[in-house]
Coordinates of C-alpha atoms in Angstrom, one line a residue:
M153 CA 23.2 5.2 13.4
N154 CA 19.5 4.2 13.1
E155 CA 19.3 1.2 15.3
P156 CA 16.0 0.0 16.8
F157 CA 17.6 -0.1 20.3
E158 CA 20.2 1.6 22.3
W159 CA 23.5 0.2 23.5
E160 CA 25.0 0.8 26.9
K161 CA 28.1 3.1 26.7
S162 CA 31.3 1.9 28.2
D163 CA 34.7 3.4 28.6
D164 CA 36.4 0.0 28.0
P165 CA 37.0 -0.4 24.2
Y166 CA 37.2 -4.2 24.6
A167 CA 33.9 -4.6 26.5
T168 CA 31.1 -6.5 24.9
P169 CA 28.2 -4.1 24.2
H170 CA 25.0 -4.8 26.2
R171 CA 21.6 -3.8 25.1
I172 CA 19.6 -1.5 27.3
E173 CA 16.5 -3.6 28.1
D174 CA 13.9 -0.9 28.5
A175 CA 14.7 1.0 25.3
E176 CA 11.7 1.6 23.1
V177 CA 11.6 -0.2 19.8
P178 CA 9.8 1.8 17.1
A179 CA 6.8 0.1 15.5
K180 CA 7.1 -0.7 11.9
G181 CA 4.3 -1.1 9.3
G182 CA 0.9 0.4 9.1
S183 CA -2.5 -0.4 10.6
C184 CA -4.9 -2.8 9.0
L185 CA -7.3 0.1 8.3
W186 CA -4.7 2.0 6.4
I187 CA -3.8 -1.1 4.3
G188 CA -7.5 -1.7 3.7
F189 CA -8.0 1.9 2.6
I190 CA -5.0 1.8 0.2
W191 CA -6.1 -1.5 -1.4
G192 CA -9.9 -1.0 -1.2
T193 CA -10.4 2.6 -2.3
P194 CA -9.5 2.0 -6.0
T195 CA -12.0 -0.9 -6.2
V196 CA -14.9 1.6 -5.8
A197 CA -13.3 4.9 -6.9
V198 CA -11.9 3.8 -10.3
P199 CA -15.3 2.4 -11.7
L200 CA -17.0 5.5 -10.3
I201 CA -14.6 7.9 -12.0
L202 CA -14.9 6.0 -15.3
G203 CA -18.7 6.0 -15.0
L204 CA -18.8 9.7 -14.3
F205 CA -16.5 10.6 -17.2
G206 CA -18.0 8.1 -19.7
S207 CA -18.7 10.7 -22.4
V208 CA -15.1 12.1 -22.1
W209 CA -13.4 8.8 -21.5
P210 CA -9.8 10.0 -21.9
V211 CA -10.3 12.3 -18.9
G212 CA -11.8 9.5 -16.9
V213 CA -8.9 7.1 -17.8
A214 CA -6.3 9.8 -16.9
L215 CA -8.0 10.5 -13.5
A216 CA -8.3 6.8 -12.8
L217 CA -4.6 6.2 -13.6
G218 CA -3.7 9.2 -11.5
L219 CA -5.6 7.9 -8.5
L220 CA -3.9 4.5 -8.9
F221 CA -0.5 6.2 -9.1
L222 CA -1.3 8.3 -6.0
M223 CA -2.5 5.3 -4.0
G224 CA 0.6 3.3 -5.2
R225 CA 2.9 6.1 -4.0
M226 CA 1.1 6.1 -0.6
Q227 CA 1.4 2.3 -0.4
S228 CA 5.1 2.2 -1.3
A229 CA 6.3 5.0 1.0
D230 CA 9.0 3.8 3.3
F231 CA 8.5 5.9 6.4
A232 CA 11.5 6.1 8.6
A233 CA 11.2 5.6 12.4
E234 CA 12.1 9.2 13.3
P235 CA 9.4 11.9 12.7
G236 CA 10.4 14.3 10.0
A237 CA 12.9 12.0 8.4
A238 CA 12.9 11.6 4.6
T239 CA 10.7 9.0 3.0
H240 CA 12.0 6.8 0.1
R241 CA 9.7 5.7 -2.6
Q242 CA 10.2 2.3 -4.3
W243 CA 9.0 3.0 -7.9
G244 CA 8.9 -0.7 -8.8
R245 CA 6.3 -1.2 -6.1
V246 CA 4.3 1.7 -7.4
I247 CA 4.1 0.2 -10.9
L248 CA 3.4 -3.3 -9.5
Y249 CA 0.6 -1.8 -7.4
M250 CA -0.9 -0.1 -10.5
V251 CA -0.7 -3.3 -12.6
I252 CA -2.2 -5.5 -9.8
Q253 CA -5.1 -3.0 -9.3
M254 CA -5.8 -2.8 -13.1
V255 CA -6.1 -6.6 -13.1
L256 CA -8.0 -7.0 -9.8
I257 CA -10.6 -4.3 -10.3
P258 CA -12.2 -5.7 -13.4
M259 CA -12.0 -9.2 -12.1
L260 CA -13.8 -8.2 -8.8
W261 CA -16.6 -6.4 -10.6
F262 CA -17.0 -9.2 -13.1
A263 CA -17.3 -11.7 -10.2
V264 CA -19.9 -9.4 -8.6
V265 CA -22.0 -9.2 -11.7
W266 CA -21.6 -12.9 -12.4
G267 CA -22.7 -13.8 -8.9
F268 CA -25.7 -11.5 -9.1
C269 CA -26.8 -13.1 -12.4
A270 CA -26.3 -16.6 -10.9
I271 CA -28.4 -15.8 -7.8
S272 CA -31.1 -14.1 -9.8
G273 CA -31.4 -17.0 -12.2
S274 CA -30.8 -15.1 -15.4
G275 CA -27.5 -16.9 -16.1
K276 CA -27.0 -20.6 -17.0
F277 CA -23.9 -22.4 -15.9
K278 CA -23.0 -25.6 -17.9

């Protein structure tokens, strides 16, 4: 059984199990740097890929979607506590990650350009 703690063994079948207090509990989740890498890399990489492959835009779109798919798979991996154990992907989370990134990336860059125009005085806000 994959329990986060160990139980004391007893010969008495009617004894209440007691938890061993000093058993190590495996850490779950990832570091903040890993999460920032997973969510921040496409923000810069996707526009860069699309800019580099502007003349052959189908290749650029395919590479950008491939990067989003790869990053979504990395984000959705459910790593087990034991080293070497199988990982399980949640494909709904991969698709949701790709959709969220495809919405957030243009919104972010639009906000950056809009802010630059507002600060430089070349845009009017009514």
